Amino acid sequence: MGGLGNPMDSLAYREVRRKAIYDRKLEIVDTLEKKVNIDEFTEYVLSYTENFSNDMFQEILKHLRQCALDFQKAIRCDTWRQMFTDLFLDCDYGKVGLLDRQKILALLEEFYDRSPVSAKKRFCNPRQWPIIELQEIELADLWGDLHDDEVCEELNENLVLSQAEISEREILPCEPVGDNSQGSYEMSTSVSEGLLEQMDMSEAETGGISKEEKQAAESNDAEDAPVAEAVKETAARKESFLSEHSGQFGQQTSSETRLQDKDLQDQSIGPAYSDRQDSQAEAGQEFELPWSGDLLTFDLSFKYSSYGERIPKEWICENIRFADLCPIMADIQNRCTSRVRSAFDENCLNLPQFVQLMETFVGQDISLPTVKNLIEFIKEEYKQTEESKIEQLEKVRRTSRLAQRKLLLEALFEKWDKNASGFLDLKEVDAVLSTFKEGMEKEALRKAKGHFSSRYPQSSRAEKLSPKAFQTFLELVASEFTGDEDEVIDNIVEFLTTSVERSWMECLHSLTRRKWLHNIQQAAETSGASMEPVYKAVFKALSQDAEAHGDNKQISAYIALLEENQLSPERGQILLHYVACTADDAPYVLNQMLYKDMKGVSFAAVEEGKPIHVPRVQLHGNIHFWNYDRPVEERRGSLLVLPLQDAHWRVFGILGLDTLRDQSEKTIFLTHEISFCQGVSLAFSKAYHHVCTLENVLQMTLTALDWLYPRVPSIHTVITYLLEPGKDQTCDYALRKMITTDNTGQKEIHTSAVLLLRKENLLRDYLFKCIDTSEVVRTSVCGEYHIAVPLRDLSRQALGLFDISIGHHQKLPPHERKDLQKMLKMAQAACCEILKIPSEETKPTYVLEAEHMNLRHAGILFHRFMLQDLRECVQKLNAESFAEIKSYEEPPALVHNIVKAVLLLFNPKWKGSEKIESWSQCVLNLDDNLIQEIYCFDPTASSVQVQGELLLDCIGGVPRAEVWKQGSVPAEYLYNWVHTCLSLMEMTKSLQNKKAPAFTSKV
């Protein structure tokens, strides 16, 4: 800058920056809750950019402009979403909050079929994913169907669109209306396709400034010539930009707009334009709608997500019949996590799901008249019979009744479980129920107990009832009684409620203890798959209770997990590994190993599955003291050892407490303290298995991404998020970034917390829409196209998502698109299987030998489901399927190598022999026997001895696209099957050689 001084100090430069930023039309900062005028906005931005260099400042301007364009697009989409919301309410004749999904899909197909060819290229095909579910696609369409002409045609059309052409489809910027200080603006929602073609792209990127700004800068040009020159250039660009706006839109009156729109609606169903040349004319045919300053559909899911599942506060507060349970029900409701998410249902759509489906169908490049045509078509054609209305209404009522019943029975459980032990004694519940109706229903009760034993054999043997098992038990009892089931259950609840009395102090203690137990579960759900927060929450709960309800006891606490004894097997098959403890005990306890041949009562608690309380350790004679420095005369106090049990009451470790640090006389654990400690052990078990489940889901995800990247190189990045419940009432949930994978397949696992909150990520709201609706969302952000795909739990609600960026291309090449679909389908299937493992209600299915070996098989599951899919595909092959391959005299080398790899997998001794090297001999093996062998083959079986190098010599390093180009469905199946077998064999071998890691923690 020579001797002119720092231009950052120039008032003219500062004013140029202030106005230039504002002319990017970014009116809203921080959150949707606060709106600012021009001066407030510029001061806010300047506070962050005051010390930026000129280059840095230009970069931030470019970024803010792109954000503004994305936000303007969001405003336009918000207008459409509001129109779709109104459409839903119009079609919901029965006012039950649900529409028939299959009927809506059928109408979208009809609208699509009747639309011009050019419009179809902008719509999302309603017969394809993501409109339909991956589970609704035939296997042959995922693994075969290699000649998808429609997809290829769409691909070729879209690939010619440059980023500049894509950015042209933006909505017009805001212009101030009236008093700027009031923050009032009018937003044009017209599509400005073609507008930027008349401008130099640099002008479109940098915007402009006013004449006044220009004059202010010119008066100072002798002092700061470079800044004045910048002002002139920017002012000229602004004048050019504004003239373009007035030339395009300034001469059209509102009446002309209405007439043109009416003419469009009178046309046949379908988009208003036929090809790209019409887009500029369209821009003038759309409404210019004022923007209120609010995104009207921002909180759709808060208002409309869970029809039937919401329990009115009035029902809780005014239910006189269960007045004693009302405070407990209210507390349970307050502890519940977000109810914003909607579960996917293949038959029904609630309002947020319907709006999202419609938005996915129309995409981002459709005109307003076309959207209105679509809305009118759906409104006219969506018909519902009276029977269908009644059926949907009954479904909503049934869902509501079940939700209310669940809440009522949870409250009853908690009233009985006064010390928050986490379970009820089955014998005690049975004894009280046997007096119901003066003992007249004993036979029905006996039958119900028999059914319960078959459904919950472990609970029946342990004679313990978890909250879910308790609910099931009472429902089985009610089903055996005569009369309406809902009324019978209400009568049973009323009877059991009056059968137990709790004092006000007991209720208060119970409420406090349950909050501490809830903190343990919340620690697991917000831990990012780490055990550290869980250990801390456990020890904090124990210490708080010892202080508040245990005469201020000073306790030591520790957690030990059962492990296979690989170090000294002669000392016992298993050992207890101490993985966490209170901080003062870490030097003596942490990472210690307790063997069965050592002193102690811990293994007795493991084997008996019951707590062991030693009131005075100095008198017991079989206690192991880890702190050898403690004098013998100070080894006094009480010891409590509780078994850690999973949902099926199987022991996997111990939770121990002692009072050896307490010098007072009252160190014995009382009954209510022991009961609460049992509740802590069960809460820890649930939290522990939750974290293990998340770890397994992430491990499966890593395996899925490893499979994906060599096959879909067009993907730029994949970010994996997991859902976490909000920490307070103002936050429904957060998204934690767990894994980022770049375009080379390199993965970054985020160990530090990277949390996204809805209110802080307006331009990434597509992620929250995906979680809210449990549906796929497609959008463009900062010029890049994204596909957000939910990962669902067993209730079909989203527990996480994949944010897949495909760069500036709207679609993937056909074979890459199908490989992405395969990965997503297998990942979802594997996720559901992982979630079954800790559940007391479902049991996992084992298919491969490796799954019976207690290996950590989260990664194996992904390939197992892929193998199962391919087995089914291969089984459908027959002689006719192989006819084309067999007809070759000299086949393509790749096809020959694929067949060789299959045969070598079963017959490694054939390497180099004529049986596989000679094509005429090789094809003789393509018969029904080979198909059956493929279907039954288990690559993880111990009897399988295959040299992977033999197979890789045949098909290793072959680009995935080359197989696709062969156009052979059998070759496609066999290629994928061989690779899947190879992956499973390598993974099994790796797991067998790897020792399971042990957790360590000091809290």
mmCIF file of N, CA and C in Angstrom, residues 413 422-428 449 451-473 476 645-650 682 839-841 843:
data_model
loop_
_atom_site.group_PDB
_atom_site.id
_atom_site.type_symbol
_atom_site.label_atom_id
_atom_site.label_comp_id
_atom_site.label_asym_id
_atom_site.label_seq_id
_atom_site.Cartn_x
_atom_site.Cartn_y
_atom_site.Cartn_z
ATOM 1 N N PHE A 413 -45.389 -48.846 37.759
ATOM 2 C CA PHE A 413 -44.129 -49.529 38.076
ATOM 3 C C PHE A 413 -43.309 -48.693 39.051
ATOM 4 N N GLY A 422 -35.116 -50.610 39.913
ATOM 5 C CA GLY A 422 -35.131 -50.917 38.485
ATOM 6 C C GLY A 422 -35.894 -52.164 38.117
ATOM 7 N N PHE A 423 -36.406 -52.891 39.107
ATOM 8 C CA PHE A 423 -37.186 -54.095 38.802
ATOM 9 C C PHE A 423 -38.177 -54.357 39.941
ATOM 10 N N LEU A 424 -39.176 -55.182 39.642
ATOM 11 C CA LEU A 424 -40.140 -55.627 40.654
ATOM 12 C C LEU A 424 -40.021 -57.126 40.828
ATOM 13 N N ASP A 425 -40.378 -57.588 41.999
ATOM 14 C CA ASP A 425 -40.358 -59.016 42.290
ATOM 15 C C ASP A 425 -41.606 -59.663 41.686
ATOM 16 N N LEU A 426 -41.403 -60.607 40.779
ATOM 17 C CA LEU A 426 -42.528 -61.250 40.096
ATOM 18 C C LEU A 426 -43.449 -61.942 41.093
ATOM 19 N N LYS A 427 -42.888 -62.572 42.111
ATOM 20 C CA LYS A 427 -43.714 -63.265 43.113
ATOM 21 C C LYS A 427 -44.610 -62.287 43.868
ATOM 22 N N GLU A 428 -44.049 -61.111 44.177
ATOM 23 C CA GLU A 428 -44.833 -60.122 44.916
ATOM 24 C C GLU A 428 -45.994 -59.610 44.076
ATOM 25 N N LYS A 449 -49.363 -66.218 33.227
ATOM 26 C CA LYS A 449 -47.990 -66.491 33.667
ATOM 27 C C LYS A 449 -47.304 -67.480 32.740
ATOM 28 N N HIS A 451 -47.919 -67.819 29.459
ATOM 29 C CA HIS A 451 -47.554 -67.076 28.247
ATOM 30 C C HIS A 451 -46.342 -66.181 28.494
ATOM 31 N N PHE A 452 -46.301 -65.577 29.680
ATOM 32 C CA PHE A 452 -45.191 -64.689 30.001
ATOM 33 C C PHE A 452 -43.875 -65.465 30.062
ATOM 34 N N SER A 453 -43.917 -66.660 30.614
ATOM 35 C CA SER A 453 -42.703 -67.477 30.739
ATOM 36 C C SER A 453 -42.117 -67.815 29.378
ATOM 37 N N SER A 454 -42.983 -68.010 28.384
ATOM 38 C CA SER A 454 -42.487 -68.346 27.052
ATOM 39 C C SER A 454 -41.924 -67.117 26.341
ATOM 40 N N ARG A 455 -42.476 -65.943 26.639
ATOM 41 C CA ARG A 455 -42.002 -64.722 25.977
ATOM 42 C C ARG A 455 -40.787 -64.129 26.680
ATOM 43 N N TYR A 456 -40.730 -64.235 27.988
ATOM 44 C CA TYR A 456 -39.621 -63.699 28.774
ATOM 45 C C TYR A 456 -39.064 -64.806 29.667
ATOM 46 N N PRO A 457 -38.422 -65.801 29.078
ATOM 47 C CA PRO A 457 -37.948 -66.931 29.907
ATOM 48 C C PRO A 457 -36.917 -66.513 30.950
ATOM 49 N N GLN A 458 -36.018 -65.579 30.583
ATOM 50 C CA GLN A 458 -34.984 -65.165 31.541
ATOM 51 C C GLN A 458 -35.600 -64.409 32.714
ATOM 52 N N SER A 459 -36.531 -63.494 32.414
ATOM 53 C CA SER A 459 -37.191 -62.751 33.490
ATOM 54 C C SER A 459 -37.984 -63.682 34.383
ATOM 55 N N SER A 460 -38.623 -64.686 33.775
ATOM 56 C CA SER A 460 -39.419 -65.626 34.553
ATOM 57 C C SER A 460 -38.535 -66.439 35.483
ATOM 58 N N ARG A 461 -37.375 -66.874 34.976
ATOM 59 C CA ARG A 461 -36.468 -67.660 35.816
ATOM 60 C C ARG A 461 -35.858 -66.807 36.925
ATOM 61 N N ALA A 462 -35.520 -65.551 36.563
ATOM 62 C CA ALA A 462 -34.932 -64.650 37.566
ATOM 63 C C ALA A 462 -35.983 -64.088 38.510
ATOM 64 N N GLU A 463 -37.253 -64.268 38.140
ATOM 65 C CA GLU A 463 -38.381 -63.757 38.930
ATOM 66 C C GLU A 463 -38.260 -62.250 39.142
ATOM 67 N N LYS A 464 -37.822 -61.569 38.061
ATOM 68 C CA LYS A 464 -37.691 -60.122 38.100
ATOM 69 C C LYS A 464 -38.434 -59.519 36.912
ATOM 70 N N LEU A 465 -39.039 -58.384 37.150
ATOM 71 C CA LEU A 465 -39.796 -57.700 36.110
ATOM 72 C C LEU A 465 -39.178 -56.329 35.848
ATOM 73 N N SER A 466 -38.684 -56.144 34.645
ATOM 74 C CA SER A 466 -38.274 -54.811 34.218
ATOM 75 C C SER A 466 -39.533 -54.013 33.881
ATOM 76 N N PRO A 467 -39.429 -52.694 33.663
ATOM 77 C CA PRO A 467 -40.634 -51.924 33.308
ATOM 78 C C PRO A 467 -41.344 -52.489 32.083
ATOM 79 N N LYS A 468 -40.591 -52.878 31.041
ATOM 80 C CA LYS A 468 -41.217 -53.420 29.839
ATOM 81 C C LYS A 468 -41.838 -54.780 30.117
ATOM 82 N N ALA A 469 -41.124 -55.632 30.850
ATOM 83 C CA ALA A 469 -41.676 -56.950 31.173
ATOM 84 C C ALA A 469 -42.908 -56.829 32.062
ATOM 85 N N PHE A 470 -42.906 -55.849 32.964
ATOM 86 C CA PHE A 470 -44.057 -55.609 33.827
ATOM 87 C C PHE A 470 -45.277 -55.229 32.992
ATOM 88 N N GLN A 471 -45.067 -54.351 32.016
ATOM 89 C CA GLN A 471 -46.168 -53.953 31.139
ATOM 90 C C GLN A 471 -46.699 -55.149 30.355
ATOM 91 N N THR A 472 -45.799 -55.941 29.803
ATOM 92 C CA THR A 472 -46.217 -57.119 29.037
ATOM 93 C C THR A 472 -46.987 -58.101 29.925
ATOM 94 N N PHE A 473 -46.497 -58.289 31.150
ATOM 95 C CA PHE A 473 -47.152 -59.224 32.066
ATOM 96 C C PHE A 473 -48.594 -58.794 32.342
ATOM 97 N N LEU A 476 -50.810 -59.350 29.325
ATOM 98 C CA LEU A 476 -51.159 -60.765 29.175
ATOM 99 C C LEU A 476 -52.235 -61.171 30.172
ATOM 100 N N GLN A 645 -26.060 -56.969 35.104
ATOM 101 C CA GLN A 645 -26.829 -57.889 34.278
ATOM 102 C C GLN A 645 -27.398 -57.172 33.066
ATOM 103 N N ASP A 646 -27.418 -57.874 31.944
ATOM 104 C CA ASP A 646 -27.974 -57.283 30.729
ATOM 105 C C ASP A 646 -29.491 -57.437 30.705
ATOM 106 N N ALA A 647 -30.114 -57.125 29.574
ATOM 107 C CA ALA A 647 -31.575 -57.147 29.484
ATOM 108 C C ALA A 647 -32.145 -58.544 29.675
ATOM 109 N N HIS A 648 -31.328 -59.572 29.475
ATOM 110 C CA HIS A 648 -31.763 -60.959 29.656
ATOM 111 C C HIS A 648 -31.266 -61.537 30.980
ATOM 112 N N TRP A 649 -30.850 -60.650 31.894
ATOM 113 C CA TRP A 649 -30.405 -61.002 33.244
ATOM 114 C C TRP A 649 -29.155 -61.882 33.228
ATOM 115 N N ARG A 650 -28.351 -61.743 32.184
ATOM 116 C CA ARG A 650 -27.062 -62.431 32.142
ATOM 117 C C ARG A 650 -25.998 -61.512 32.726
ATOM 118 N N LEU A 682 -28.464 -51.512 37.211
ATOM 119 C CA LEU A 682 -29.287 -51.716 36.016
ATOM 120 C C LEU A 682 -29.203 -50.514 35.083
ATOM 121 N N SER A 839 -31.500 -55.803 23.281
ATOM 122 C CA SER A 839 -32.926 -55.666 23.562
ATOM 123 C C SER A 839 -33.470 -56.905 24.248
ATOM 124 N N GLU A 840 -34.364 -56.691 25.212
ATOM 125 C CA GLU A 840 -34.997 -57.814 25.896
ATOM 126 C C GLU A 840 -36.193 -58.326 25.108
ATOM 127 N N GLU A 841 -36.608 -57.576 24.080
ATOM 128 C CA GLU A 841 -37.806 -57.932 23.332
ATOM 129 C C GLU A 841 -37.503 -58.644 22.029
ATOM 130 N N LYS A 843 -34.509 -60.828 19.476
ATOM 131 C CA LYS A 843 -33.301 -61.646 19.495
ATOM 132 C C LYS A 843 -32.595 -61.534 18.146
#
